[in-house]
Short mmCIF file of C-alpha atoms and ligand atoms in Angstrom, two decimals:
data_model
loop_
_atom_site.label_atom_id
_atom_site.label_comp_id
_atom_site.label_asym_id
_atom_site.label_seq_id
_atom_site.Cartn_x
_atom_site.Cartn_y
_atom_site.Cartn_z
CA UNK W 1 105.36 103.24 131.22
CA UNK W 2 105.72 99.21 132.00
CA UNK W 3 108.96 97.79 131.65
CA UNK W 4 108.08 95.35 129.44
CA UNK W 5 107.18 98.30 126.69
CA UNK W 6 110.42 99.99 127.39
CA UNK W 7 112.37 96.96 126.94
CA UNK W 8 110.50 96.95 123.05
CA UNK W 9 111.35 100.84 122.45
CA UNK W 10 114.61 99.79 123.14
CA UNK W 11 115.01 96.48 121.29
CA UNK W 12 113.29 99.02 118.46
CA UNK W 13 115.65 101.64 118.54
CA UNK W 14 118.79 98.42 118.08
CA UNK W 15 116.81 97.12 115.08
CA UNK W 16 116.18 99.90 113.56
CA UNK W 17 119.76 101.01 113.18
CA UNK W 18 119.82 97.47 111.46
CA UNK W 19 117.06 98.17 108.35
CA UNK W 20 118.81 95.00 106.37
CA UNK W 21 116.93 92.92 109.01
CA UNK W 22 113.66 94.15 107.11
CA UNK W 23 112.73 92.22 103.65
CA UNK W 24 110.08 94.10 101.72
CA UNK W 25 108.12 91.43 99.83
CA UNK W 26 105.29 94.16 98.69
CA UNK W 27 105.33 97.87 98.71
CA UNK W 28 102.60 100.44 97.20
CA UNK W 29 104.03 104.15 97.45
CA UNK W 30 102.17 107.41 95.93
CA UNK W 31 104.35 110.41 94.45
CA UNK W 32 102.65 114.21 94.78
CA UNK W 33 104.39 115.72 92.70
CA UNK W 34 103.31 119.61 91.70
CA UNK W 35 101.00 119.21 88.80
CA UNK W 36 100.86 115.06 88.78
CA UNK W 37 100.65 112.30 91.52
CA UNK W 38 101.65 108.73 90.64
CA UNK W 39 101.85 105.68 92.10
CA UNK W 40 105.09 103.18 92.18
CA UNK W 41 104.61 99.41 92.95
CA UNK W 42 106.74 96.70 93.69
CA UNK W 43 105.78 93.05 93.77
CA UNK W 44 106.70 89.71 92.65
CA UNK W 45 106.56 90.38 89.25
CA UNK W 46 109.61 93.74 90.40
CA UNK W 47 108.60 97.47 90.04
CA UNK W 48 105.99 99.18 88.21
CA UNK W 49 105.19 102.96 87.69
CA UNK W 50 101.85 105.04 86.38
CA UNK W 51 104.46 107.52 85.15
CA UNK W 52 105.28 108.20 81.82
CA UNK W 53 108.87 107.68 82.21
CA UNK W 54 108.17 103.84 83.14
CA UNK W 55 106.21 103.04 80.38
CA UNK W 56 108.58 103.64 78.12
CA UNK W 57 111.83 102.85 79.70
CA UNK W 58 111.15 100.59 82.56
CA UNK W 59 112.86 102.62 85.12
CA UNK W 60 112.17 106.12 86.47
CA UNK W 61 113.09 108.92 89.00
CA UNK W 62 110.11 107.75 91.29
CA UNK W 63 111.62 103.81 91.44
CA UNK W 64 115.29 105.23 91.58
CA UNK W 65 113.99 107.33 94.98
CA UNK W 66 113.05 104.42 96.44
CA UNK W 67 115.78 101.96 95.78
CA UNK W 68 117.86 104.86 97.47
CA UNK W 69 115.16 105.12 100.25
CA UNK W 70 114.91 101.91 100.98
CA UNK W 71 118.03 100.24 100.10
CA UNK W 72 118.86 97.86 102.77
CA UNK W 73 115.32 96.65 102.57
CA UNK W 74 114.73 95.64 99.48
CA UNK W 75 117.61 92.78 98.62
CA UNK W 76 117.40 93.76 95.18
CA UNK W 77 119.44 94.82 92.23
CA UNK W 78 118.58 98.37 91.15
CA UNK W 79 116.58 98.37 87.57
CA UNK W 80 118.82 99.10 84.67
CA UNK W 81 119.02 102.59 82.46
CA UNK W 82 117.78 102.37 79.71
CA UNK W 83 118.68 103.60 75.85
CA UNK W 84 117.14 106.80 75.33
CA UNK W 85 116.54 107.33 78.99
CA UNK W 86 117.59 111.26 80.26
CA UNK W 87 120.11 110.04 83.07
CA UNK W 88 121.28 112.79 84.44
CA UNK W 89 117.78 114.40 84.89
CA UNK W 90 116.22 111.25 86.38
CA UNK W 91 119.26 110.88 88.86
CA UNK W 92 118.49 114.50 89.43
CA UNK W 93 115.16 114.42 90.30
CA UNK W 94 115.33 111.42 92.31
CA UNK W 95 117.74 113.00 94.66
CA UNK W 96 115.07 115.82 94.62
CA UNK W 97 112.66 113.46 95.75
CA UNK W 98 114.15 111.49 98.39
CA UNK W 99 115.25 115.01 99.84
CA UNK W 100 111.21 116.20 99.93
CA UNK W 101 109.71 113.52 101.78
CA UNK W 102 106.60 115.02 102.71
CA UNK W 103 106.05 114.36 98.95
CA UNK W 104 105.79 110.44 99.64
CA UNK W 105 103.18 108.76 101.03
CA UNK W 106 103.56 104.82 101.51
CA UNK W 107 100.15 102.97 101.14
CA UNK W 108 100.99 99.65 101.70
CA UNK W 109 103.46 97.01 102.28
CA UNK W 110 104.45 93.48 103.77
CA UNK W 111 107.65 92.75 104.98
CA UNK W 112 109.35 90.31 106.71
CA UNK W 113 111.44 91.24 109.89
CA UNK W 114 114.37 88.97 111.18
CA UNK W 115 114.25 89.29 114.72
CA UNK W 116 117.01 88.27 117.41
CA UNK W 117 115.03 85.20 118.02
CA UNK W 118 112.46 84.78 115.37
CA UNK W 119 111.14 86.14 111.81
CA UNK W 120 107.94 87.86 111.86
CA UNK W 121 105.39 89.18 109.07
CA UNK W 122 104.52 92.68 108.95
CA UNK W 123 101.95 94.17 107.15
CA UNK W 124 100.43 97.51 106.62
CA UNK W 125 97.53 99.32 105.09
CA UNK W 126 96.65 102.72 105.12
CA UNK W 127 97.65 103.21 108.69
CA UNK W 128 96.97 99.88 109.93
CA UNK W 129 99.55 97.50 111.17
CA UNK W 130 99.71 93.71 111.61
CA UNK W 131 102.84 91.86 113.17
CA UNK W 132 103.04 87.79 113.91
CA UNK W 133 105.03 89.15 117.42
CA UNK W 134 102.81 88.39 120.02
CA UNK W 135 103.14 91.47 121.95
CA UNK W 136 101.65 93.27 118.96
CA UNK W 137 98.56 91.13 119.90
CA UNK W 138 98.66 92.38 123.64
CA UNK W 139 99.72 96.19 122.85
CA UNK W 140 99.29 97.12 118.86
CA UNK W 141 102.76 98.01 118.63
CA UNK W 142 106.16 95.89 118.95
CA UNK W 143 109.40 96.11 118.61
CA UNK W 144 109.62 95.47 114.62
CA UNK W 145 106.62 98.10 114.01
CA UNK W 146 108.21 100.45 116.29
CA UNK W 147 111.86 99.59 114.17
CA UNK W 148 110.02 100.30 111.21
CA UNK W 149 108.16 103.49 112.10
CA UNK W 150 111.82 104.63 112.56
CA UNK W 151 113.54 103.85 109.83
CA UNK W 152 110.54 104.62 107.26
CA UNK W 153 111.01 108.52 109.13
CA UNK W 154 107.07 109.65 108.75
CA UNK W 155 106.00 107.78 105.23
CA UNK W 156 103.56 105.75 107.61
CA UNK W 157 101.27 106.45 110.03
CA UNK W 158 102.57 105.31 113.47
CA UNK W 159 100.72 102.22 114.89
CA UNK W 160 98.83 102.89 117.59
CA UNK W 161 99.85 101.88 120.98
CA UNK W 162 96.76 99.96 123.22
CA UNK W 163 97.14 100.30 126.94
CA UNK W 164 97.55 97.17 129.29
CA UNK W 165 94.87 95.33 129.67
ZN1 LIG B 201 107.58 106.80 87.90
#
């Protein structure tokens, strides 16, 4: 491997034990659940949910996995419970969830990444990646993808690494 790619797993493997550094400005994440799949988004307008549970309370188990998921990323204040809302099973399930991740699926998202020297743009769709680093560019992969790949532990698709040119 060239040293300049092992110098970006490494750089990777510092950010990603630093997820605040990642910003999620967008995020589109599917639920299988056993009999019903649904699909959670989060954009300027905050969270959304096809579940039942989110159309009538405005917060549900599949939004509470995620702000546990993704915590340091999302620079957010968790949604509020609601009156009428089943706590203790939604904080149930939720744990359920974020503990079966093979259940999640992330779609899309755009983030941006404070780097040591720099803030890039991230974005990704259904397996493909785009980052404003310029080694991404050269290679399809840099150290903020990579940082991510970790952190988000197999809800993406790994970008794909191009060989030197
Ligand atoms: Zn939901």
């Amino acid at each position: 491997m060239d040293a300049s790619m092992i110098n970006k797993i490494q750089k990777a493997s510092e950010y990603a034990s630093q997820p605040e550094r990642a910003t999620f400005n967008s995020l589109t994440v599917q639920f299988h659940g056993a009999n019903s799949s649904h699909t959670v988004e989060l954009g300027s307008e905050g969270w959304s949910c096809t579940c039942r549970g989110f159309q009538t309370y405005a917060i549900c188990p599949h939004i509470m996995t995620l702000e546990t998921l993704l915590k340091p990323m999302l620079k957010r204040k968790p949604l509020p419970y609601a009156p009428g809302q089943n706590i203790v099973s939604d904080v149930r399930k939720a744990k359920r969830y974020s503990q079966e991740l093979d259940r999640i699926r992330i779609v899309s998202f755009e983030c941006s990444f404070e780097g040591y020297n720099k803030n890039h743009h991230i974005t990704y769709d259904e397996g493909r990646w785009t980052s404003t680093a310029s080694f991404f560019a050269q290679r399809g992969v840099c150290s903020h993808t990579m940082a991510l790949e970790k952190i988000l532990k197999g809800l993406v698709e790994p970008a794909r690494v191009q060989p030197v040119a």
